[in-house]
Structure formats: C-alpha cells, structure tokens
Amino acid sequence: MTNTSPGHTHQIDSETGKMGMWLFLFTELFLFGGLFLAYAVLRNTHSEGFHKAAAELDIFIGTINTVVLLMSSMTVAMSITALQKDNKRLAIRLLLATIFLAGVFMVNKYFEWSHKFEHHLWPGSEVYLNLERSEITFYGLYYMMTGLHALHVIIGAILLVVTIFRIKAGVQHSGHYVLLENSALYWHLVDLIWIFLFPLLYLIT
Amino acid sequence: MGKQDTYSHISYLEHKGRFKGIMSWLTSTDHKKIGLMYLYAIVVFFFVAAVLGVLMRIEKMNPGPDIMDAQTYNGIFTLHGVIMIFIVVIPGIAAVFGNFFLPIMIGAKDVAFPKLNLFSWYVYIIGAILGVLSQFAGDGPPDTGWTFYVPYAANSSTNVIFALTAAFVLGFSSILTGLNFIVTIHRLRAPGMTFFKMPLFPWSLYATAWIQILATPIVGITLLMVIAERVLHIGFFDPALGGDPLLFQHLFWIYSHPAVYVMILPAMGVVTEIFPTFSQKPVFGYGAIAISSLAIAVVGYFVWGHHMFTTGISYWSRWFFSFLTFIVAVPSAIKVFNWISTMYGGSIQMRPPLLYAISFIFLFLIGGFTGLTLGALATNVHVHDTSFVVAHFHYIIFGGMGFAFFAAMHYWFPKIYGRMYSDKMAYIAWGILFVGFNVLYFPLFILGLQGMPRRYFDYLPEYHNGHLISSIGAFITFTGLILMIGNLIYHRRRGVVAPSNPYQGVTLEWQIESPPTHENFETIPVIQNPPYLFKKTEK
Amino acid sequence: MKNGEKPHISSYTSHAIVLIALLALTFITVFVSEINFGAFSVGVALIVASVKAVTVLTYFMHLKFENRFTVWMVSGVFIVFALVIVITFIDYLLR
C-alpha cells in the first residue's frame, strides 16, 4: 500500500477514489431508500388507490425508458473497457452515446410529465387536491421519486461531460482513469434506482 | 513519501500557503486548520445556543410569563435545539478533533480527500448560516422544536423551510466528513498499522463515520419530503392528504437516534485516549473497546422506535425496540468497565483532562441509566415527553459529549497551540461547571417524574422550587463555561511553551512537534507495536 | 497502480451479453405484470428487479472484480436497508 497523501501528489489513486465513490453511492441509496420506505408504508395503507393510480401511468413509456437506461449503462461500462485498451476515441464516443441516451430518457420523461400537466395533474393543483387521498399520496411519491431520479440523471450526465473533457485533455488515460470509473459508477446507480422505480410505479397495477 | 528536502519545521500555524492572513485559513486544505475552523465555529454557536438556554431558564424561574411570551419561547427552544444538535454536537468532536488528530494518530499527512474536507466545512458554514437566518427571514422563527414533527411542521405558519433546509445542508456536510474519514482510515494508515494496532479514537471515528453515511441520507430525504409537503401539498405525512404522521416519526428517528451515537461515540473515543495516558498504563481490553464501538454503531442503528412508544406503534414493535435498547447498553457498559479497569493500578496523574474524563463517566452513567428507564416500556409511558427526558439527554449530550469535548480541548490543547493552559484555573472552572451542571439538570429528573411536561413555557406553582434551583444551576454552569473557555483562549498565545509531549502520551500525535508541522511527520513512522505501550513507570 | 496488479478488463461481448440478459428480464417483468398473480405480483416484480440489480452491480459496476471488502460493504449496506424495512414493518403489519 502506498502512503502518499493526495494533498502532496494531487492525484488520488484509483482504489482510494473508488472507495470514496462507493461510500457516496451508499448515501444516495439511502436517500432513495427513505423514499422506498415511504412508498412501502403508504402502499401498505392505500393498496387499492395505488393500484388504481398506477394503472394511469403509461407502461409503454416506462418500458422504453428502462431499455434506454439499461443500454446507457452498457455503453458507459464499455467506455471503461475502451479506455483501458487505450482506445480514446471509442471511449469518448461511447460516453457521447451514453449522454445521448440520457437525453432520450429526459425527453421521454418530459412528455410523460407534460401529459399529466395537461390534465392539470401536478402537486398542489386543484385536480390533484380533489383526488382520493390514496391517489394523492401515490402521485406525490411518483413526482418526488421520478423527479429526484431525473435530477440524478442530469447530474450524472454532467459528470460524464466533464469526464469527456478530461479524457480529451489526456488527464484520464489507460493508466489513470479513476474519474471515468467513478462517473460510470454514479451512472450505474442511476440505472440501479430506476430498476426498482419502474416496477414499483408502473407495473404494479 | 514526503520529499525530505521540502520538509520544514515551521508549525502549521505559521505555515505559509498561497495567501496570507485569514485567507490562508479559508483556503487551506490542511486538516489541522480545517479542524480548528470547525472548532471556532462550534464554540461560537455553542455560546449562542447556551445563551438561548439561559434565557429559557430565566423565563422559567417563576411561573407565568417573565421575559418573553409563549411564542417566543417556542422559537427559542427550537433554535436552541437546532443549533445544539445539528451545528454543535453532531459535527462536534468528529469534525474538530477527528479532523485534527485522525490523520496524525494513524500516521498520515492529511485526510484522503483534503479538498472535499474543506468543501464540507463550507457546506457546514452555509448550513449554519441558513439555520440562523431562519430566525430573521420570513414569517417568524420556526416553532416546531428541532424534531420538526409533522403535520405541525407542514402547517405551521412560521419559517420552517429555512430550518429544514439548514438541517439538510448540515447533514450533507456531516456525510462528506464521514466519507472522508472512512477512506482515510482504510487507505492512509502508516505502514505496519493494522486495524488492531490503531489507537481507539480512530476506531470510534470509524464506527461514527459509518453511521453518518448510512443514517444521514434518510433524514435528508425526510426533510426534503417535508419541504415538498409544505410547498407543493404532497401528502406524505399529513393525514388530511392521505399521509401518515407516524411514517415521519419512523423516518426521522431512523436518523436521529443513530445521530446520538454520532455524538457519543467520538466522545467515548476521546476519553479512551485520556485514561491510559494519565494512568500510564495500557488501555484495558483494547479489543473489547474497539469492537464495542462497532457494536454500538450497529445495534444503535436499529433502536429508533424507542422514541415512539406512546404513539401507538404495534405491541411487537415496542417490545422489539425496547429489547434492542437494553442490548445497546451492553457495549456502552463494557466501555465503562474497561475505562475504570484501565485506571486500576495505574499511576494516576489527576490533571484537568482526566478530571473531565472521569466526570464524563459519572454524568454519562446517570444519563445512561435514566436512558434505560426511558427504554423500558412501562416507565416510558409515565415519563415520556416530560422534563425527565430533557434531563436524560442533557446528561448524555452535555454531560457526556460536552464534557468529553472539554476533556479533549484540555488534553490536546498543548499539541494544537504549543502552549499550556493554567491547570489551577482549569480545576476551578471544572468545579463550578460540574456543580452547576448537576444543579441545572438534576431537578429536571424529579420535576419530570412529578409530571412536568417538556417544552412548556409555563408550569403549575408546585413545580416552582425545582425550576428555581434549575435556573440557578444554569447561571453557575454558564459561569463555569466562561471561565473554562476563557482560560483556554487566554493561554492560547500567552501560556507557557509546551513540550512536545507534556503528558507522556504514547500515541503518534505525541511523537511529533507541538504544534505539528504542516506535513505532520518528517518521515512516516513504521508501526510495529500495538498502541498504548507505556514504559514501565519509574516510581 | 495498486499492488502491481493489473485491473480486470471486461470484454465488449460480455457487456453486450449482460445487456441482453437485462433486457430479457425487463420484458419478462412487463409481460408478467399483465397477468394478475394477486398478492404475489409485487413479490415477482421485486424479485426480478433484485436479480437485475445484482447483475448490474456484479458486471457493470465490476463488483465481481473488486476486492472482497467492497463486496462486503455493498452487501452489508443492502442488508442494513432490508433490516430497516423489516423493522419498520414489525410496526405496520402487526398493529
């Protein structure tokens, strides 16, 4: 084990950086974990209303978005392989593909939300507050969970953009790619959370 | 791997970075300077909140309104709680002494992510400022108490959102510190220092950091949900919108109970350092203390429901939480046993740090045993939400964590500033503080048993004597605090120059210069022996 | 970099195979949700989701090739979270 303090070498070694990222991912998991717990409890109280409200969500859009995120997870994982094999161009292209898929996801999300907004169904609206109480909680959770998740998609995409610039600058290369690994880990987390959100919000009707 | 030629013997206090003056502090990624910046912020906020506490005691000196009305009182106890819990005691020992001494004690030059460390200090300051601003911005100071219980927190017309955001931001800072410490302990230990050759203060910080990482996000999302509920009328917790108020309490205590261990574990770590040094004897039961820190962290994570015994949670759940609450007392008792055994047969040197550490045990025991009273289902129903609870947690937080903090300040003062404080003054301050503390809080136990509710602005005439004694205690305590801090502040620059190892300690921080240099170690030590190996004491 | 050990390089094909498996699981879970299993439908959906999550963790997030401590940490964290849910439901289900 090397004992260089990063304060003096200005380069954090890969193991240290990755461990920090994993710990950070745990905090993210628990952040969503709180919401999952709330979902479980509220669903337990309002199972009928949850079924009814969940049936209103568009399974098709949800499935498309799942596929999109899974694919983006693969491209970002492949990008690490590419950089490890010293194929800088392919690595950058794969990252661009990932960002593109993130964009597709967000566009889908936008259509999904705006469709609801057309029906005046946003938290606090009159239609919303006149729903059954169980449906109010379902939509509340739906907006909170997908909204927070979408925020993470945006943050993840920004991280990937930064990574591209670092690869271009040659700071991240086949010998040192901890930033790429970490942003990939973060991106997989976004996928991981969606893997649970999708059945819980869309499928259980 | 420090380059020998660049090593300078200038202390970190005089080390010149890119900037001079205050900017050299505000931009420094040196863990020692960051630790001190936390210390100064915490001491300032501690005094703000302490003054608020004294104001509450003045108000309660006599029945009926004296110096404030009921709504102001609500605001003051909320602010007192928010500052003390989120700004003072949760970062407390870990952020100040953990930052300063963790890297030194494991033989590292800094924490794993120095920039992140500075960043988390800024996040902390932003959160603290938001917390204070909540008093002035918007529609009056929040009046929910630091627990933000919903539905009231979702409906109160006061400025709760600021306080919620402040707590959220402070939680984020706490997470980053914890993350940094775990990685530091895993990756930067000196060569040869295995986990079981590590001093016990780092051990306690390790356990603490895990709680910070795994519990804080839960309160983060909970506070966000309350904010969403206030702003957007999403029905998570408010029964009028289909929510579940008990869900809030579950989520809140999933964090806030472990948060108690975030405060007390580092405190235990500090006194574990102090006892061997002043007994000149290896710590008794090293492994037991190390493992019990982890055990407290693990078990303590799952006892949150004991705050909710009277809320109507299920019978089995009450049974379960009460049982685990008793279990978590076991590792704490193991520690107390080991501290006392460490002193047994040692050559005890009764210096101020040891005095504070011993009073820590005394007060912590009272707090701990009354905690069991509260953890027992039958007695809890009687004393729930009375001033018994207030007394209990002040004994743990102020008597436990607070006194350990003072012990740490005296213990490491010579290392931090390279000067000695006045022992005589420290003894006097300790005496006043210790007496004042007990006069202040002990009557609250009795009042609570008699049925005095907590957070009440007024009380029946029967309770007058108890409240009067308690208020007198508040003044004595405050005097003691002023004397103690004054002694330290005064001798920070003017004290006698301290040797590098004034107490004959054996852990790594005593093997380097006082104050430490910028890079801590000229050469990174290679560790062969377990910690706490004292030379046979010459009598 | 560390211990002179070379990092594991996953091949492109292995990533593609993992993706295909994940997509297959997704379609299964969507398809199954059309059939009503009653009380079990939540369980089925969650089991499939968990299998997917483990697959992502193992292959995409390279847990299979990480040191053992990381694997312990990750499993520990999931266990802690599961316990939190179970303990909360000791309250809700037994009221």
Coordinates of N, CA and C in Angstrom, one line a residue, chain A residues 31-154:
Chain A
L31 N -30.7 7.7 0.5 CA -31.6 8.9 0.2 C -32.8 8.4 -0.5
F32 N -32.6 7.5 -1.6 CA -33.8 6.9 -2.2 C -34.5 5.9 -1.3
G33 N -33.6 5.3 -0.5 CA -34.2 4.3 0.4 C -35.3 4.8 1.3
G34 N -35.1 6.1 1.8 CA -36.1 6.7 2.6 C -37.4 6.8 1.8
L35 N -37.3 7.1 0.5 CA -38.5 7.2 -0.3 C -39.1 5.8 -0.5
F36 N -38.3 4.8 -0.7 CA -38.8 3.5 -0.9 C -39.5 3.0 0.3
L37 N -39.0 3.4 1.5 CA -39.6 3.0 2.7 C -41.0 3.7 2.8
A38 N -41.0 5.0 2.5 CA -42.3 5.7 2.5 C -43.2 5.1 1.5
Y39 N -42.8 4.7 0.4 CA -43.6 4.0 -0.6 C -44.2 2.8 0.0
A40 N -43.3 2.0 0.6 CA -43.8 0.7 1.1 C -44.9 0.9 2.2
V41 N -44.6 1.9 3.1 CA -45.6 2.1 4.1 C -46.9 2.6 3.6
L42 N -46.8 3.6 2.7 CA -48.0 4.2 2.2 C -48.8 3.3 1.3
R43 N -48.1 2.4 0.6 CA -48.8 1.5 -0.2 C -49.5 0.5 0.6
N44 N -48.9 0.1 1.8 CA -49.5 -0.8 2.7 C -50.8 -0.2 3.2
T45 N -50.9 1.1 3.4 CA -52.1 1.7 3.9 C -53.1 1.8 2.7
H46 N -52.6 2.2 1.6 CA -53.6 2.6 0.5 C -53.4 1.7 -0.7
S47 N -53.4 0.3 -0.5 CA -53.0 -0.5 -1.7 C -54.0 -0.3 -2.9
E48 N -55.3 -0.2 -2.6 CA -56.3 -0.1 -3.7 C -56.0 1.2 -4.5
G49 N -55.9 2.3 -3.8 CA -55.7 3.5 -4.5 C -54.4 3.5 -5.3
F50 N -53.4 2.9 -4.8 CA -52.1 2.8 -5.5 C -52.3 2.0 -6.8
H51 N -53.1 0.9 -6.7 CA -53.3 0.1 -7.9 C -54.0 1.0 -9.0
K52 N -55.0 1.7 -8.5 CA -55.8 2.5 -9.4 C -55.0 3.6 -10.1
A53 N -54.2 4.3 -9.2 CA -53.4 5.4 -9.8 C -52.3 4.9 -10.7
A54 N -51.7 3.7 -10.3 CA -50.6 3.2 -11.1 C -51.0 2.8 -12.4
A55 N -52.3 2.4 -12.5 CA -52.8 2.0 -13.9 C -52.9 3.2 -14.8
E56 N -52.9 4.4 -14.3 CA -52.9 5.6 -15.1 C -51.6 5.9 -15.8
L57 N -50.5 5.3 -15.2 CA -49.2 5.6 -15.8 C -49.0 4.8 -17.1
D58 N -48.2 5.4 -18.0 CA -48.0 4.7 -19.3 C -46.9 3.7 -19.2
I59 N -47.3 2.4 -19.2 CA -46.3 1.4 -19.1 C -45.3 1.4 -20.3
F60 N -45.9 1.8 -21.5 CA -45.0 1.8 -22.7 C -43.8 2.8 -22.5
I61 N -44.2 4.0 -22.1 CA -43.1 5.0 -21.9 C -42.1 4.5 -20.8
G62 N -42.7 3.9 -19.7 CA -41.8 3.4 -18.7 C -40.9 2.3 -19.2
T63 N -41.4 1.4 -20.0 CA -40.6 0.3 -20.5 C -39.5 0.9 -21.4
I64 N -39.9 1.8 -22.3 CA -38.9 2.4 -23.2 C -37.7 3.0 -22.4
N65 N -38.1 3.8 -21.3 CA -37.1 4.4 -20.5 C -36.2 3.4 -19.8
T66 N -36.8 2.3 -19.4 CA -36.0 1.2 -18.8 C -34.9 0.7 -19.8
V67 N -35.4 0.4 -21.0 CA -34.5 -0.1 -22.0 C -33.4 1.0 -22.3
V68 N -33.8 2.2 -22.4 CA -32.8 3.3 -22.7 C -31.8 3.3 -21.6
L69 N -32.2 3.3 -20.3 CA -31.2 3.4 -19.2 C -30.3 2.2 -19.2
L70 N -30.9 1.0 -19.4 CA -30.0 -0.2 -19.4 C -29.0 -0.1 -20.5
M71 N -29.4 0.3 -21.7 CA -28.4 0.5 -22.8 C -27.3 1.5 -22.4
S72 N -27.8 2.6 -21.8 CA -26.7 3.6 -21.5 C -25.8 3.0 -20.4
S73 N -26.3 2.2 -19.6 CA -25.4 1.5 -18.6 C -24.3 0.7 -19.3
M74 N -24.8 0.0 -20.3 CA -23.8 -0.8 -21.1 C -22.8 0.1 -21.8
T75 N -23.2 1.1 -22.4 CA -22.3 2.0 -23.2 C -21.2 2.6 -22.2
V76 N -21.7 3.0 -21.1 CA -20.7 3.6 -20.2 C -19.7 2.5 -19.6
A77 N -20.2 1.3 -19.4 CA -19.3 0.3 -19.0 C -18.3 -0.1 -20.1
M78 N -18.8 -0.1 -21.3 CA -17.9 -0.4 -22.4 C -16.9 0.7 -22.6
S79 N -17.2 1.9 -22.2 CA -16.3 3.0 -22.4 C -15.1 2.8 -21.5
I80 N -15.3 2.2 -20.3 CA -14.1 1.9 -19.5 C -13.2 0.9 -20.2
T81 N -13.9 -0.1 -20.7 CA -13.1 -1.1 -21.5 C -12.3 -0.5 -22.6
A82 N -12.9 0.4 -23.3 CA -12.2 1.1 -24.4 C -11.0 1.9 -23.9
L83 N -11.2 2.6 -22.8 CA -10.1 3.4 -22.3 C -9.0 2.5 -21.8
Q84 N -9.4 1.4 -21.1 CA -8.4 0.5 -20.6 C -7.5 0.0 -21.8
K85 N -8.2 -0.2 -22.9 CA -7.5 -0.7 -24.1 C -6.8 0.4 -24.9
D86 N -6.8 1.6 -24.3 CA -6.1 2.8 -24.9 C -6.8 3.3 -26.1
N87 N -8.1 2.9 -26.3 CA -8.8 3.4 -27.4 C -9.6 4.7 -27.0
K88 N -8.9 5.8 -27.1 CA -9.5 7.0 -26.5 C -10.8 7.5 -27.3
R89 N -10.7 7.3 -28.6 CA -11.8 7.8 -29.5 C -13.0 7.0 -29.2
L90 N -12.9 5.7 -29.1 CA -14.1 4.9 -28.9 C -14.6 5.2 -27.5
A91 N -13.8 5.4 -26.5 CA -14.2 5.7 -25.2 C -15.1 6.9 -25.2
I92 N -14.6 8.0 -25.9 CA -15.4 9.2 -25.9 C -16.7 9.0 -26.7
R93 N -16.6 8.3 -27.7 CA -17.9 8.0 -28.5 C -18.9 7.3 -27.6
L94 N -18.4 6.3 -26.9 CA -19.4 5.6 -26.1 C -20.0 6.5 -25.0
L95 N -19.1 7.4 -24.5 CA -19.7 8.3 -23.5 C -20.7 9.2 -24.1
L96 N -20.4 9.7 -25.3 CA -21.4 10.5 -26.0 C -22.7 9.8 -26.2
A97 N -22.6 8.5 -26.6 CA -23.8 7.7 -26.7 C -24.6 7.7 -25.4
T98 N -23.8 7.5 -24.3 CA -24.5 7.5 -23.0 C -25.2 8.7 -22.7
I99 N -24.6 9.9 -23.0 CA -25.2 11.1 -22.8 C -26.4 11.3 -23.7
F100 N -26.3 10.8 -24.9 CA -27.4 10.9 -25.9 C -28.6 10.1 -25.3
L101 N -28.3 8.9 -24.8 CA -29.4 8.1 -24.2 C -30.0 8.8 -23.0
A102 N -29.2 9.4 -22.2 CA -29.7 10.2 -21.1 C -30.7 11.3 -21.6
G103 N -30.3 11.9 -22.7 CA -31.2 12.9 -23.3 C -32.5 12.3 -23.7
V104 N -32.4 11.1 -24.3 CA -33.7 10.4 -24.7 C -34.5 10.2 -23.5
F105 N -33.9 9.7 -22.4 CA -34.7 9.4 -21.2 C -35.4 10.7 -20.7
M106 N -34.6 11.8 -20.7 CA -35.2 13.0 -20.2 C -36.3 13.5 -21.1
V107 N -36.2 13.4 -22.4 CA -37.2 13.8 -23.3 C -38.5 13.0 -23.1
N108 N -38.3 11.7 -22.9 CA -39.5 10.8 -22.6 C -40.2 11.3 -21.3
K109 N -39.3 11.6 -20.4 CA -39.8 12.0 -19.1 C -40.6 13.3 -19.2
Y110 N -40.1 14.2 -20.1 CA -40.7 15.4 -20.3 C -42.1 15.2 -20.9
F111 N -42.2 14.3 -21.9 CA -43.5 14.1 -22.5 C -44.5 13.5 -21.5
E112 N -43.9 12.6 -20.7 CA -44.8 11.9 -19.7 C -45.3 12.9 -18.7
W113 N -44.4 13.8 -18.2 CA -44.9 14.8 -17.2 C -45.8 15.8 -17.8
S114 N -45.5 16.2 -19.0 CA -46.3 17.3 -19.6 C -47.7 16.7 -19.9
H115 N -47.7 15.4 -20.3 CA -49.0 14.8 -20.5 C -49.9 14.9 -19.2
K116 N -49.3 14.7 -18.1 CA -50.0 14.8 -16.8 C -50.4 16.2 -16.6
F117 N -49.5 17.1 -16.9 CA -49.8 18.5 -16.6 C -50.9 19.0 -17.4
E118 N -51.0 18.5 -18.7 CA -52.2 18.9 -19.5 C -53.5 18.5 -18.8
H119 N -53.5 17.5 -18.0 CA -54.7 17.1 -17.3 C -54.7 17.8 -15.9
H120 N -53.9 18.9 -15.8 CA -53.8 19.6 -14.6 C -53.5 18.8 -13.4
L121 N -52.7 17.8 -13.6 CA -52.3 16.9 -12.5 C -50.9 17.2 -12.1
W122 N -50.8 18.2 -11.3 CA -49.5 18.4 -10.7 C -49.7 18.7 -9.2
P123 N -48.6 18.4 -8.4 CA -48.8 18.5 -7.0 C -49.4 19.9 -6.6
G124 N -50.4 19.9 -5.8 CA -50.9 21.2 -5.4 C -52.0 21.8 -6.3
S125 N -52.2 21.2 -7.5 CA -53.2 21.7 -8.3 C -54.6 21.3 -7.8
E126 N -55.6 22.0 -8.4 CA -57.0 21.7 -7.9 C -57.4 20.3 -8.1
V127 N -57.1 19.8 -9.4 CA -57.4 18.5 -9.7 C -56.8 17.5 -8.8
Y128 N -55.5 17.8 -8.5 CA -54.7 16.9 -7.7 C -55.3 16.8 -6.3
L129 N -55.6 18.0 -5.7 CA -56.1 18.0 -4.3 C -57.5 17.4 -4.2
N130 N -58.2 17.3 -5.4 CA -59.5 16.7 -5.3 C -59.5 15.2 -5.5
L131 N -58.4 14.7 -5.8 CA -58.3 13.2 -6.0 C -58.6 12.5 -4.6
E132 N -58.8 11.2 -4.7 CA -58.9 10.5 -3.5 C -57.5 10.6 -2.7
R133 N -57.6 10.5 -1.4 CA -56.4 10.7 -0.6 C -55.3 9.7 -1.0
S134 N -55.7 8.5 -1.3 CA -54.7 7.5 -1.6 C -54.0 7.8 -2.9
E135 N -54.8 8.4 -3.9 CA -54.2 8.7 -5.1 C -53.2 9.9 -5.0
I136 N -53.6 10.8 -4.1 CA -52.7 12.0 -3.8 C -51.4 11.5 -3.4
T137 N -51.4 10.6 -2.4 CA -50.1 10.1 -2.0 C -49.3 9.4 -3.1
F138 N -50.0 8.6 -3.9 CA -49.3 7.9 -5.0 C -48.7 8.9 -5.9
Y139 N -49.5 9.9 -6.4 CA -48.9 10.9 -7.3 C -47.8 11.7 -6.6
G140 N -48.0 12.0 -5.3 CA -46.9 12.7 -4.6 C -45.6 11.9 -4.7
L141 N -45.7 10.6 -4.4 CA -44.5 9.7 -4.4 C -44.0 9.7 -5.8
Y142 N -44.9 9.5 -6.8 CA -44.5 9.4 -8.2 C -43.6 10.7 -8.6
Y143 N -44.2 11.8 -8.3 CA -43.4 13.1 -8.7 C -42.1 13.2 -7.9
M144 N -42.2 12.9 -6.7 CA -41.0 13.0 -5.8 C -39.9 12.0 -6.3
M145 N -40.3 10.8 -6.5 CA -39.3 9.8 -6.9 C -38.7 10.0 -8.2
T146 N -39.6 10.2 -9.2 CA -39.1 10.3 -10.6 C -38.4 11.7 -10.7
G147 N -38.9 12.7 -10.0 CA -38.2 14.0 -10.0 C -36.8 13.9 -9.5
L148 N -36.7 13.3 -8.3 CA -35.3 13.2 -7.8 C -34.4 12.3 -8.6
H149 N -35.0 11.3 -9.2 CA -34.3 10.5 -10.1 C -33.8 11.2 -11.3
A150 N -34.7 12.0 -11.9 CA -34.4 12.8 -13.1 C -33.2 13.8 -12.7
L151 N -33.3 14.4 -11.5 CA -32.2 15.2 -11.1 C -30.9 14.5 -11.1
H152 N -30.9 13.2 -10.7 CA -29.7 12.4 -10.7 C -29.2 12.1 -12.1
V153 N -30.2 11.9 -13.0 CA -29.8 11.7 -14.4 C -29.0 12.9 -14.9
I154 N -29.5 14.1 -14.6 CA -28.9 15.3 -15.1 C -27.5 15.4 -14.5

